[in-house]
Amino acid sequence: MSDLRISSTETSARVRSTLDTFYRAFAGEPDLLDQVVTPDWQDIPLAPGQGPGADGIKPMIRAFKQAIPDLAITVHDVIVDGDRVGVRAAMTGTHTGEWFGVAPTGRVFSIGLHEFHRIDRGRLTHTWHLEDWFGWLNQIGAWPVSKETAS
């Protein structure tokens, strides 16, 4: 039983290291993705205009970094089950550049991030993600849209 615990602990540490690098990539170091995702990594769903694989999301990460230069991702929970990894995290930052067509507001935000990954030999093969962008719109004051703004 103790061997199982050690193995599980070692596996969790390796997964955590992969995830730490993955989220550092999203916080503004997109080239780190090449270290932790497979060449055919699938990001599900793709954002509008996003190409496939790591190279497809790097321009978006760079644009995100310009809009939210102090972006930080804090991982709260990681659950590992075989080749599947569940993550509960938060993204925080200050909206200082245009993002999603919204002019900079200078407002600080914190939104939830939930992801499931499939991992193979220390690299992510798939990422299914869901971020609370509606919460982001509320926190930066872009929602609800006023009648004057909507027209």
PDB file of C-alpha atoms in Angstrom:
ATOM      1  CA  MET A   1       0.000   0.000   0.000  1.00  0.00           C
ATOM      2  CA  SER A   2       2.805   2.443   0.751  1.00  0.00           C
ATOM      3  CA  ASP A   3       4.300   1.816  -2.735  1.00  0.00           C
ATOM      4  CA  LEU A   4       0.962   2.853  -4.215  1.00  0.00           C
ATOM      5  CA  ARG A   5       1.005   6.041  -2.149  1.00  0.00           C
ATOM      6  CA  ILE A   6       4.561   6.843  -3.261  1.00  0.00           C
ATOM      7  CA  SER A   7       3.688   6.127  -6.859  1.00  0.00           C
ATOM      8  CA  SER A   8       0.577   8.266  -6.610  1.00  0.00           C
ATOM      9  CA  THR A   9       2.545  11.070  -4.969  1.00  0.00           C
ATOM     10  CA  GLU A  10       5.251  10.910  -7.632  1.00  0.00           C
ATOM     11  CA  THR A  11       2.651  10.917 -10.398  1.00  0.00           C
ATOM     12  CA  SER A  12       0.878  13.870  -8.838  1.00  0.00           C
ATOM     13  CA  ALA A  13       4.163  15.789  -8.537  1.00  0.00           C
ATOM     14  CA  ARG A  14       4.954  15.165 -12.222  1.00  0.00           C
ATOM     15  CA  VAL A  15       1.457  16.203 -13.272  1.00  0.00           C
ATOM     16  CA  ARG A  16       1.661  19.303 -11.071  1.00  0.00           C
ATOM     17  CA  SER A  17       4.994  20.262 -12.671  1.00  0.00           C
ATOM     18  CA  THR A  18       3.483  19.886 -16.157  1.00  0.00           C
ATOM     19  CA  LEU A  19       0.480  21.986 -15.137  1.00  0.00           C
ATOM     20  CA  ASP A  20       2.658  24.680 -13.545  1.00  0.00           C
ATOM     21  CA  THR A  21       4.544  25.058 -16.838  1.00  0.00           C
ATOM     22  CA  PHE A  22       1.287  24.966 -18.828  1.00  0.00           C
ATOM     23  CA  TYR A  23      -0.284  27.772 -16.784  1.00  0.00           C
ATOM     24  CA  ARG A  24       2.919  29.840 -16.825  1.00  0.00           C
ATOM     25  CA  ALA A  25       2.630  29.660 -20.628  1.00  0.00           C
ATOM     26  CA  PHE A  26      -0.883  31.088 -20.447  1.00  0.00           C
ATOM     27  CA  ALA A  27       0.244  33.806 -18.043  1.00  0.00           C
ATOM     28  CA  GLY A  28       2.515  35.241 -20.745  1.00  0.00           C
ATOM     29  CA  GLU A  29       5.226  32.763 -21.737  1.00  0.00           C
ATOM     30  CA  PRO A  30       3.527  30.972 -24.668  1.00  0.00           C
ATOM     31  CA  ASP A  31       6.656  29.205 -25.916  1.00  0.00           C
ATOM     32  CA  LEU A  32       6.577  27.086 -22.728  1.00  0.00           C
ATOM     33  CA  LEU A  33       3.671  25.204 -24.325  1.00  0.00           C
ATOM     34  CA  ASP A  34       6.186  23.405 -26.545  1.00  0.00           C
ATOM     35  CA  GLN A  35       7.573  21.728 -23.401  1.00  0.00           C
ATOM     36  CA  VAL A  36       4.284  20.366 -22.066  1.00  0.00           C
ATOM     37  CA  VAL A  37       1.856  19.690 -24.918  1.00  0.00           C
ATOM     38  CA  THR A  38       2.074  17.122 -27.702  1.00  0.00           C
ATOM     39  CA  PRO A  39       2.487  18.314 -31.311  1.00  0.00           C
ATOM     40  CA  ASP A  40      -1.145  17.364 -31.969  1.00  0.00           C
ATOM     41  CA  TRP A  41      -2.483  18.840 -28.701  1.00  0.00           C
ATOM     42  CA  GLN A  42      -6.183  19.671 -28.912  1.00  0.00           C
ATOM     43  CA  ASP A  43      -7.548  22.748 -27.165  1.00  0.00           C
ATOM     44  CA  ILE A  44     -11.308  22.271 -26.910  1.00  0.00           C
ATOM     45  CA  PRO A  45     -13.143  24.425 -27.812  1.00  0.00           C
ATOM     46  CA  LEU A  46     -11.010  26.584 -30.060  1.00  0.00           C
ATOM     47  CA  ALA A  47     -11.611  30.316 -29.691  1.00  0.00           C
ATOM     48  CA  PRO A  48     -12.847  32.203 -32.767  1.00  0.00           C
ATOM     49  CA  GLY A  49      -9.880  32.604 -35.107  1.00  0.00           C
ATOM     50  CA  GLN A  50      -7.667  30.225 -33.113  1.00  0.00           C
ATOM     51  CA  GLY A  51      -5.642  27.704 -35.100  1.00  0.00           C
ATOM     52  CA  PRO A  52      -4.926  24.162 -33.935  1.00  0.00           C
ATOM     53  CA  GLY A  53      -2.154  23.099 -31.577  1.00  0.00           C
ATOM     54  CA  ALA A  54       0.244  25.142 -29.488  1.00  0.00           C
ATOM     55  CA  ASP A  55       1.120  27.420 -32.398  1.00  0.00           C
ATOM     56  CA  GLY A  56      -2.559  28.217 -32.849  1.00  0.00           C
ATOM     57  CA  ILE A  57      -3.001  29.655 -29.377  1.00  0.00           C
ATOM     58  CA  LYS A  58       0.324  31.461 -28.960  1.00  0.00           C
ATOM     59  CA  PRO A  59      -0.873  34.653 -30.727  1.00  0.00           C
ATOM     60  CA  MET A  60      -3.911  34.712 -28.443  1.00  0.00           C
ATOM     61  CA  ILE A  61      -1.735  34.363 -25.342  1.00  0.00           C
ATOM     62  CA  ARG A  62       0.458  37.236 -26.531  1.00  0.00           C
ATOM     63  CA  ALA A  63      -2.623  39.417 -27.133  1.00  0.00           C
ATOM     64  CA  PHE A  64      -3.992  38.408 -23.740  1.00  0.00           C
ATOM     65  CA  LYS A  65      -0.693  39.418 -22.124  1.00  0.00           C
ATOM     66  CA  GLN A  66      -0.946  42.857 -23.754  1.00  0.00           C
ATOM     67  CA  ALA A  67      -4.520  43.318 -22.519  1.00  0.00           C
ATOM     68  CA  ILE A  68      -3.868  41.926 -19.038  1.00  0.00           C
ATOM     69  CA  PRO A  69      -0.137  42.242 -18.332  1.00  0.00           C
ATOM     70  CA  ASP A  70      -0.390  41.151 -14.694  1.00  0.00           C
ATOM     71  CA  LEU A  71      -2.383  38.007 -15.464  1.00  0.00           C
ATOM     72  CA  ALA A  72      -1.900  35.248 -12.903  1.00  0.00           C
ATOM     73  CA  ILE A  73      -3.387  31.778 -12.783  1.00  0.00           C
ATOM     74  CA  THR A  74      -3.722  30.181  -9.377  1.00  0.00           C
ATOM     75  CA  VAL A  75      -4.433  26.459  -9.252  1.00  0.00           C
ATOM     76  CA  HIS A  76      -6.673  25.554  -6.318  1.00  0.00           C
ATOM     77  CA  ASP A  77      -7.347  21.859  -6.916  1.00  0.00           C
ATOM     78  CA  VAL A  78      -5.884  19.099  -9.083  1.00  0.00           C
ATOM     79  CA  ILE A  79      -7.469  15.673  -9.340  1.00  0.00           C
ATOM     80  CA  VAL A  80      -5.572  12.928 -11.160  1.00  0.00           C
ATOM     81  CA  ASP A  81      -7.260   9.728 -12.330  1.00  0.00           C
ATOM     82  CA  GLY A  82      -5.124   7.685 -14.687  1.00  0.00           C
ATOM     83  CA  ASP A  83      -4.461   9.783 -17.776  1.00  0.00           C
ATOM     84  CA  ARG A  84      -7.136  12.360 -16.837  1.00  0.00           C
ATOM     85  CA  VAL A  85      -6.511  15.505 -14.822  1.00  0.00           C
ATOM     86  CA  GLY A  86      -9.148  17.879 -13.467  1.00  0.00           C
ATOM     87  CA  VAL A  87      -8.181  21.419 -12.461  1.00  0.00           C
ATOM     88  CA  ARG A  88     -10.039  24.138 -10.560  1.00  0.00           C
ATOM     89  CA  ALA A  89      -8.220  27.455 -10.823  1.00  0.00           C
ATOM     90  CA  ALA A  90      -8.662  31.223 -10.913  1.00  0.00           C
ATOM     91  CA  MET A  91      -7.400  33.858 -13.334  1.00  0.00           C
ATOM     92  CA  THR A  92      -6.730  37.289 -11.902  1.00  0.00           C
ATOM     93  CA  GLY A  93      -5.442  40.479 -13.423  1.00  0.00           C
ATOM     94  CA  THR A  94      -6.068  44.068 -14.382  1.00  0.00           C
ATOM     95  CA  HIS A  95      -7.818  44.901 -17.653  1.00  0.00           C
ATOM     96  CA  THR A  96      -5.454  47.500 -19.159  1.00  0.00           C
ATOM     97  CA  GLY A  97      -5.767  46.694 -22.880  1.00  0.00           C
ATOM     98  CA  GLU A  98      -8.559  45.844 -25.315  1.00  0.00           C
ATOM     99  CA  TRP A  99      -9.862  42.295 -24.945  1.00  0.00           C
ATOM    100  CA  PHE A 100     -12.921  40.753 -26.607  1.00  0.00           C
ATOM    101  CA  GLY A 101     -13.528  44.160 -28.164  1.00  0.00           C
ATOM    102  CA  VAL A 102     -13.837  45.813 -24.749  1.00  0.00           C
ATOM    103  CA  ALA A 103     -11.737  48.946 -24.277  1.00  0.00           C
ATOM    104  CA  PRO A 104      -9.401  48.958 -21.249  1.00  0.00           C
ATOM    105  CA  THR A 105     -11.190  49.648 -17.978  1.00  0.00           C
ATOM    106  CA  GLY A 106      -8.326  49.469 -15.494  1.00  0.00           C
ATOM    107  CA  ARG A 107     -10.469  47.172 -13.352  1.00  0.00           C
ATOM    108  CA  VAL A 108      -9.138  44.188 -11.438  1.00  0.00           C
ATOM    109  CA  PHE A 109     -10.903  40.868 -11.936  1.00  0.00           C
ATOM    110  CA  SER A 110     -10.854  37.296 -10.711  1.00  0.00           C
ATOM    111  CA  ILE A 111     -12.698  34.573 -12.611  1.00  0.00           C
ATOM    112  CA  GLY A 112     -13.006  30.835 -12.283  1.00  0.00           C
ATOM    113  CA  LEU A 113     -11.283  28.407 -14.627  1.00  0.00           C
ATOM    114  CA  HIS A 114     -12.147  24.722 -14.866  1.00  0.00           C
ATOM    115  CA  GLU A 115     -10.257  22.353 -17.101  1.00  0.00           C
ATOM    116  CA  PHE A 116      -9.883  18.688 -17.841  1.00  0.00           C
ATOM    117  CA  HIS A 117      -6.712  17.439 -19.461  1.00  0.00           C
ATOM    118  CA  ARG A 118      -5.596  14.155 -20.905  1.00  0.00           C
ATOM    119  CA  ILE A 119      -1.912  13.493 -20.320  1.00  0.00           C
ATOM    120  CA  ASP A 120       0.474  11.015 -21.942  1.00  0.00           C
ATOM    121  CA  ARG A 121       4.108  10.614 -20.874  1.00  0.00           C
ATOM    122  CA  GLY A 122       4.181  13.987 -19.172  1.00  0.00           C
ATOM    123  CA  ARG A 123       2.596  15.956 -22.021  1.00  0.00           C
ATOM    124  CA  LEU A 124      -0.940  17.174 -22.435  1.00  0.00           C
ATOM    125  CA  THR A 125      -2.733  15.694 -25.438  1.00  0.00           C
ATOM    126  CA  HIS A 126      -6.125  17.342 -24.863  1.00  0.00           C
ATOM    127  CA  THR A 127      -7.454  20.278 -22.860  1.00  0.00           C
ATOM    128  CA  TRP A 128     -11.162  20.881 -22.384  1.00  0.00           C
ATOM    129  CA  HIS A 129     -11.637  24.280 -20.757  1.00  0.00           C
ATOM    130  CA  LEU A 130     -14.328  26.583 -19.409  1.00  0.00           C
ATOM    131  CA  GLU A 131     -13.640  30.088 -18.142  1.00  0.00           C
ATOM    132  CA  ASP A 132     -16.155  32.444 -16.530  1.00  0.00           C
ATOM    133  CA  TRP A 133     -15.968  35.182 -19.189  1.00  0.00           C
ATOM    134  CA  PHE A 134     -19.466  36.351 -18.291  1.00  0.00           C
ATOM    135  CA  GLY A 135     -18.156  37.014 -14.777  1.00  0.00           C
ATOM    136  CA  TRP A 136     -15.246  38.898 -16.345  1.00  0.00           C
ATOM    137  CA  LEU A 137     -17.657  41.137 -18.292  1.00  0.00           C
ATOM    138  CA  ASN A 138     -19.537  41.875 -15.057  1.00  0.00           C
ATOM    139  CA  GLN A 139     -16.416  42.590 -13.021  1.00  0.00           C
ATOM    140  CA  ILE A 140     -14.926  45.016 -15.552  1.00  0.00           C
ATOM    141  CA  GLY A 141     -18.268  46.821 -15.910  1.00  0.00           C
ATOM    142  CA  ALA A 142     -18.982  45.800 -19.512  1.00  0.00           C
ATOM    143  CA  TRP A 143     -22.189  43.955 -18.554  1.00  0.00           C
ATOM    144  CA  PRO A 144     -25.027  44.629 -18.589  1.00  0.00           C
ATOM    145  CA  VAL A 145     -24.654  46.598 -21.782  1.00  0.00           C
ATOM    146  CA  SER A 146     -26.413  49.943 -21.500  1.00  0.00           C
ATOM    147  CA  LYS A 147     -28.957  50.917 -24.134  1.00  0.00           C
ATOM    148  CA  GLU A 148     -26.629  53.688 -25.291  1.00  0.00           C
ATOM    149  CA  THR A 149     -23.713  51.255 -25.728  1.00  0.00           C
ATOM    150  CA  ALA A 150     -25.871  48.631 -27.489  1.00  0.00           C
ATOM    151  CA  SER A 151     -27.187  51.055 -30.100  1.00  0.00           C
TER     152      SER A 151
END
